[in-house]
Amino acid sequence: MPRFRSILDTMPAYKPGKAVTSADGRSYKLSSNESPYDPLPSVVEAIAEGARQVNRYPDPGAVKLTEAIAERFGVPAEHIALGAGSVTVAQQLFEAVGEPGGEVIYAWRSFEAYPLLADLAGVKSVRVPLAGEDHDLDAMAEAINDRTRMILVCNPNNPTSTAIREAELLAFLDRVPDDVLVVLDEAYREYVRDEDVPDGLTLYRDRPNVCVLRTFSKAYGLAGLRVGYLVGHEAVASAVRKTIIPFAVNHLAQIAAIASLRAEDELLERVDTVVKERTRVRESLIAQGWTVPLTEANFVWLRLGDRTLDFAAACAAEGVAVRPFAGEGARVSIGDPEANDVFLAAAAAFKAS
């Protein structure tokens, strides 16, 4: 048999959110933090027109998309690096900093891909337990040593939905050595409504060791096309661009992302609708007797402990797929009102059982 890296024998596969179907044929997928809305007509039109050129390779530098992002956020184009979704940009970051003996720090539980990416890059994961549902930034700062290469801060945090406020984050950044890269993973930034939660694109500007991850998968509704990007100082962005697979951001993805930026006002109206539903779902769960942390993302988190898998099974019986983390809790995406109502009914029935 061929010989492969030994780490593959111990690595669990990434588990994407699954769909389920009830006995009467209902199916509501609230397990993947996707937008519940179809792409806007103007975006669909741009994709359809772009399909006429799929016999050609995409622009490897994604120049037009890079320029559109730079213009939208008021950052230099050379500060931007792209990838096939923000998780792939994160992988590029791991490849850029990873070397034998290096360490990467992140909160746990946080985004499920972090440990997989660390293992593949050959770096050691330093998982710092959450303080309740929040990042323990003091403990993360204390975990830094001369082997630390990168720190990931997921804000808002996936899956617990909580967000770090500005004073706390700035105090943490001040404790990080200049040669340690801090990655602010802001995949859910568009859903943030707490004005005390900082925008990483503001923070990074005078901090050369800070960069920001964003995605078009969530609020922009392009999860199926895979477009993510990093904003950081030129040295960081350049290193990440060196680790990208050629043509990773495909032609239609580039076109759709540009069209989405042009239609951003209309898209963000949909985000406002999701935020309103988020508030309704959380308040309804609290009224049922659940403890639900404040959420700044497009999902809610229920700390269920050893009841987690039973809760997920009860929801599945009603046709609602949620994302369970065995022994810990369940993450539930905000869907359209019908899906949310079915979930709330399932949660109420489980609470009463």
Coordinates of C-alpha atoms in Angstrom, one line a residue:
M1 CA 0.0 0.0 0.0
P2 CA 1.2 3.6 -0.6
R3 CA 2.4 5.4 2.5
F4 CA 0.6 8.5 3.6
R5 CA 1.2 11.0 6.4
S6 CA 0.5 9.5 9.8
I7 CA -1.6 12.5 10.9
L8 CA -4.3 11.3 8.5
D9 CA -4.9 8.2 10.7
T10 CA -6.0 10.4 13.6
M11 CA -7.7 13.3 11.8
P12 CA -11.5 13.3 11.9
A13 CA -13.2 14.4 8.7
Y14 CA -14.9 17.8 8.6
K15 CA -18.6 17.3 9.2
P16 CA -20.8 19.7 7.1
G17 CA -24.3 20.5 8.2
K18 CA -26.8 17.8 7.1
A19 CA -30.3 18.0 5.8
V20 CA -33.1 15.8 7.3
T21 CA -36.6 15.0 6.3
S22 CA -39.6 14.3 8.6
A23 CA -42.0 11.4 8.1
D24 CA -44.4 13.7 6.4
G25 CA -41.8 15.1 4.0
R26 CA -40.9 18.4 5.7
S27 CA -37.2 19.5 5.5
Y28 CA -35.7 22.6 7.0
K29 CA -31.9 22.9 6.9
L30 CA -30.8 25.0 9.9
S31 CA -27.5 23.3 10.3
S32 CA -25.1 25.2 7.9
N33 CA -25.5 28.9 8.6
E34 CA -26.6 29.5 5.0
S35 CA -28.6 32.4 3.8
P36 CA -32.3 31.4 3.6
Y37 CA -32.7 33.5 0.5
D38 CA -32.1 32.8 -3.2
P39 CA -29.5 35.0 -4.9
L40 CA -30.8 38.4 -6.1
P41 CA -32.0 38.5 -9.7
S42 CA -29.2 40.9 -10.7
V43 CA -26.6 38.4 -9.3
V44 CA -28.3 35.5 -11.1
E45 CA -28.3 37.5 -14.3
A46 CA -24.6 38.2 -13.9
I47 CA -23.8 34.5 -13.3
A48 CA -25.9 33.5 -16.3
E49 CA -24.0 35.9 -18.6
G50 CA -20.7 34.8 -17.1
A51 CA -21.5 31.2 -17.9
R52 CA -20.8 31.9 -21.5
Q53 CA -17.1 32.2 -20.7
V54 CA -16.6 29.1 -18.5
N55 CA -14.5 27.5 -21.3
R56 CA -11.8 29.9 -20.2
Y57 CA -9.7 29.9 -17.1
P58 CA -10.6 32.5 -14.5
D59 CA -8.5 35.5 -13.8
P60 CA -5.8 34.0 -11.5
G61 CA -5.4 37.4 -9.7
A62 CA -9.1 38.1 -9.5
V63 CA -8.1 41.7 -10.3
K64 CA -11.6 43.1 -10.8
L65 CA -12.9 41.5 -7.6
T66 CA -9.9 42.7 -5.7
E67 CA -10.5 46.2 -6.9
A68 CA -14.2 46.0 -6.0
I69 CA -13.4 44.9 -2.4
A70 CA -10.7 47.5 -2.1
E71 CA -13.1 50.3 -3.2
R72 CA -16.0 49.0 -1.0
F73 CA -14.0 48.9 2.2
G74 CA -11.5 51.7 1.5
V75 CA -8.4 49.5 1.7
P76 CA -5.4 49.2 -0.7
A77 CA -5.8 46.5 -3.2
E78 CA -2.4 45.1 -2.2
H79 CA -3.8 44.4 1.3
I80 CA -6.3 41.9 -0.1
A81 CA -5.9 38.1 -0.7
L82 CA -8.6 35.9 -2.0
G83 CA -9.5 32.2 -1.7
A84 CA -12.2 29.7 -2.3
G85 CA -14.2 30.7 0.8
S86 CA -12.8 32.1 4.0
V87 CA -12.0 28.6 5.3
T88 CA -9.6 28.1 2.3
V89 CA -8.0 31.5 3.0
A90 CA -7.5 30.3 6.6
Q91 CA -5.8 27.2 5.2
Q92 CA -3.6 29.5 3.1
L93 CA -2.7 31.3 6.4
F94 CA -1.9 28.0 8.1
E95 CA 0.4 27.1 5.2
A96 CA 2.0 30.5 5.4
V97 CA 2.9 30.3 9.1
G98 CA 3.2 26.5 9.6
E99 CA 6.5 24.9 10.3
P100 CA 7.7 22.1 12.6
G101 CA 7.6 23.2 16.2
G102 CA 5.2 26.1 15.5
E103 CA 2.0 26.6 17.5
V104 CA -1.4 28.2 16.7
I105 CA -3.7 29.4 19.4
Y106 CA -7.5 29.5 19.2
A107 CA -10.5 29.3 21.5
W108 CA -12.3 26.0 21.9
R109 CA -15.0 25.4 21.1
S110 CA -14.7 27.6 18.0
F111 CA -14.8 27.0 14.2
E112 CA -14.6 23.3 13.7
A113 CA -12.1 23.5 10.8
Y114 CA -9.3 25.1 12.9
P115 CA -7.9 21.9 14.3
L116 CA -8.1 20.1 11.0
L117 CA -6.2 22.9 9.2
A118 CA -3.6 23.0 12.0
D119 CA -3.0 19.2 11.7
L120 CA -2.6 19.4 7.9
A121 CA -0.2 22.3 8.2
G122 CA 1.9 20.4 10.7
V123 CA 1.6 22.9 13.5
K124 CA 0.5 22.3 17.1
S125 CA -3.0 23.4 18.2
V126 CA -3.2 25.2 21.5
R127 CA -6.9 25.1 22.3
V128 CA -7.9 27.6 25.1
P129 CA -11.2 26.7 26.7
L130 CA -14.0 29.2 26.4
A131 CA -15.1 31.2 29.5
G132 CA -18.7 30.1 29.4
E133 CA -19.6 30.9 25.8
D134 CA -17.0 33.6 25.3
H135 CA -13.3 33.8 24.3
D136 CA -11.0 33.8 27.4
L137 CA -8.6 36.4 26.0
D138 CA -6.6 36.6 29.1
A139 CA -5.9 32.8 29.0
M140 CA -5.2 33.1 25.3
A141 CA -2.6 35.8 25.9
E142 CA -1.0 33.7 28.6
A143 CA -0.7 30.8 26.2
I144 CA 1.6 32.8 23.9
N145 CA 5.3 31.7 23.8
D146 CA 8.2 31.8 21.5
R147 CA 6.7 29.0 19.4
T148 CA 3.5 30.8 18.7
R149 CA 3.0 31.7 15.1
M150 CA -0.7 32.7 14.8
I151 CA -3.8 33.3 16.9
L152 CA -7.3 32.9 15.6
V153 CA -10.1 35.0 17.1
C154 CA -13.5 34.1 15.7
N155 CA -15.7 37.2 16.2
P156 CA -18.6 36.5 16.4
N157 CA -17.7 33.0 17.6
N158 CA -18.9 29.9 15.7
P159 CA -20.7 28.0 17.2
T160 CA -21.5 29.9 20.4
S161 CA -22.7 33.2 18.6
T162 CA -21.1 35.5 21.2
A163 CA -18.9 38.5 20.2
I164 CA -15.9 40.3 21.8
R165 CA -16.2 44.0 22.5
E166 CA -13.7 46.6 21.5
A167 CA -12.0 47.4 24.8
E168 CA -11.4 43.8 25.6
L169 CA -10.1 43.0 22.1
L170 CA -7.8 46.0 22.0
A171 CA -6.3 45.1 25.4
F172 CA -5.7 41.6 24.1
L173 CA -4.0 42.8 20.9
D174 CA -1.7 45.0 23.0
R175 CA -0.4 41.9 24.7
V176 CA 0.4 40.0 21.5
P177 CA 4.0 40.3 20.3
D178 CA 4.5 42.0 17.0
D179 CA 5.8 38.8 15.3
V180 CA 2.7 36.8 16.1
L181 CA -0.1 37.0 13.5
V182 CA -3.6 37.6 14.9
V183 CA -6.4 36.6 12.5
L184 CA -9.8 38.1 13.2
D185 CA -12.2 35.7 11.6
E186 CA -15.3 37.8 10.8
A187 CA -17.4 35.5 8.7
Y188 CA -20.6 36.8 10.4
R189 CA -19.6 40.5 10.6
E190 CA -22.6 41.7 8.6
Y191 CA -25.0 40.4 11.2
V192 CA -23.4 42.3 14.1
R193 CA -25.6 45.0 15.7
D194 CA -23.8 45.7 18.9
E195 CA -21.9 48.9 18.3
D196 CA -19.3 47.9 20.9
V197 CA -18.2 45.0 18.7
P198 CA -15.3 46.3 16.7
D199 CA -14.9 46.2 13.0
G200 CA -11.6 44.4 12.2
L201 CA -11.1 46.4 9.1
T202 CA -10.7 49.5 11.4
L203 CA -8.4 47.7 13.9
Y204 CA -6.0 46.2 11.4
R205 CA -4.9 49.5 9.8
D206 CA -2.3 50.5 12.4
R207 CA -1.4 46.9 13.4
P208 CA 0.8 45.1 10.9
N209 CA 0.3 41.8 12.7
V210 CA -3.5 41.8 12.5
C211 CA -5.5 40.6 9.5
V212 CA -9.2 40.0 8.9
L213 CA -11.1 37.2 7.2
R214 CA -14.4 37.8 5.5
T215 CA -16.7 35.7 3.3
F216 CA -19.3 36.0 0.6
S217 CA -20.9 32.7 1.8
K218 CA -23.1 34.0 4.6
A219 CA -24.7 37.4 4.3
Y220 CA -24.1 37.6 0.6
G221 CA -25.6 34.3 -0.1
L222 CA -22.9 32.8 -2.3
A223 CA -22.1 29.7 -0.2
G224 CA -22.2 27.4 -3.2
L225 CA -19.7 29.5 -5.2
R226 CA -17.0 29.7 -2.5
V227 CA -15.5 33.2 -2.3
G228 CA -13.5 34.5 0.8
Y229 CA -10.9 37.1 1.3
L230 CA -8.3 38.4 3.7
V231 CA -7.5 42.0 4.4
G232 CA -4.1 42.6 6.1
H233 CA -1.0 44.6 5.6
E234 CA 1.0 43.9 2.4
A235 CA 3.4 41.5 3.9
V236 CA 0.6 39.3 5.2
A237 CA -1.6 39.5 2.1
S238 CA 1.4 38.7 -0.1
A239 CA 2.3 35.6 2.0
V240 CA -1.3 34.3 1.7
R241 CA -1.4 34.9 -2.0
K242 CA 1.8 32.7 -2.4
T243 CA -0.1 29.8 -0.9
I244 CA -3.2 29.9 -3.0
I245 CA -3.9 27.1 -5.5
P246 CA -3.9 28.6 -9.0
F247 CA -7.4 29.6 -10.3
A248 CA -8.9 28.7 -6.9
V249 CA -11.6 31.4 -7.1
N250 CA -13.5 30.4 -10.2
H251 CA -14.9 32.6 -12.9
L252 CA -18.5 32.6 -11.8
A253 CA -17.6 33.1 -8.2
Q254 CA -15.6 36.3 -9.1
I255 CA -18.5 37.6 -11.2
A256 CA -21.1 36.8 -8.6
A257 CA -19.1 38.5 -5.8
I258 CA -18.7 41.7 -7.8
A259 CA -22.4 41.7 -8.6
S260 CA -23.2 41.1 -5.0
L261 CA -21.1 44.1 -3.9
R262 CA -23.0 46.2 -6.5
A263 CA -26.3 45.0 -5.0
E264 CA -25.2 45.3 -1.4
D265 CA -27.9 47.7 -0.2
E266 CA -30.6 45.2 -1.3
L267 CA -28.6 42.3 0.1
L268 CA -28.2 44.0 3.5
E269 CA -32.0 44.5 3.7
R270 CA -32.2 40.7 3.7
V271 CA -29.6 40.7 6.5
D272 CA -31.8 43.0 8.5
T273 CA -34.7 40.6 8.1
V274 CA -32.5 37.7 9.3
V275 CA -31.5 39.8 12.3
K276 CA -35.1 40.5 13.2
E277 CA -35.9 36.8 13.0
R278 CA -32.8 36.1 15.1
T279 CA -34.3 38.3 17.8
R280 CA -37.7 36.7 17.6
V281 CA -36.2 33.2 17.8
R282 CA -34.0 34.0 20.7
E283 CA -36.7 35.7 22.7
S284 CA -39.1 32.8 22.0
L285 CA -36.6 30.3 23.2
I286 CA -36.0 32.3 26.4
A287 CA -39.7 32.5 26.9
Q288 CA -39.8 28.7 26.7
G289 CA -37.2 28.5 29.5
W290 CA -34.0 28.0 27.5
T291 CA -30.8 29.9 28.3
V292 CA -29.6 31.5 25.0
P293 CA -26.5 33.7 24.9
L294 CA -26.7 37.0 23.1
T295 CA -26.0 36.4 19.4
E296 CA -24.4 38.6 16.9
A297 CA -24.4 36.0 14.1
N298 CA -27.1 34.3 12.0
F299 CA -27.6 31.5 14.4
V300 CA -28.3 30.8 18.1
W301 CA -26.6 28.4 20.5
L302 CA -28.1 26.1 23.1
R303 CA -25.9 24.6 25.7
L304 CA -27.4 21.2 26.1
G305 CA -24.6 19.0 27.5
D306 CA -25.5 15.3 27.4
R307 CA -29.0 16.1 25.9
T308 CA -27.5 17.5 22.7
L309 CA -28.0 14.4 20.5
D310 CA -31.4 13.8 21.8
F311 CA -32.4 17.4 21.1
A312 CA -31.0 17.1 17.5
A313 CA -33.0 13.8 17.0
A314 CA -36.2 15.5 18.2
C315 CA -35.7 18.3 15.8
A316 CA -34.9 15.9 13.0
A317 CA -38.2 14.1 13.6
E318 CA -39.9 17.3 12.8
G319 CA -37.8 17.8 9.6
V320 CA -35.4 20.4 11.2
A321 CA -31.7 19.8 10.8
V322 CA -29.6 21.5 13.5
R323 CA -25.8 21.3 14.1
P324 CA -25.1 19.2 17.3
F325 CA -21.8 19.1 19.0
A326 CA -22.1 16.0 21.2
G327 CA -21.8 16.6 24.9
E328 CA -21.8 20.4 24.4
G329 CA -24.7 21.9 22.6
A330 CA -26.5 22.7 19.3
R331 CA -26.1 25.5 16.9
V332 CA -29.3 26.5 15.0
S333 CA -29.2 28.7 11.9
I334 CA -31.8 31.4 11.4
G335 CA -34.0 30.4 8.5
D336 CA -37.1 31.8 7.0
P337 CA -40.1 32.4 9.3
E338 CA -41.7 29.0 8.5
A339 CA -38.5 27.1 9.3
N340 CA -38.0 29.1 12.5
D341 CA -41.6 28.4 13.6
V342 CA -41.2 24.6 13.1
F343 CA -37.9 24.7 15.0
L344 CA -39.4 26.7 17.9
A345 CA -42.3 24.2 18.1
A346 CA -39.8 21.3 18.3
A347 CA -37.8 23.1 20.9
A348 CA -40.9 23.8 23.0
A349 CA -42.0 20.1 22.8
F350 CA -38.5 18.9 23.8
K351 CA -38.4 21.3 26.7
A352 CA -41.7 20.0 28.0
S353 CA -40.8 16.4 27.6

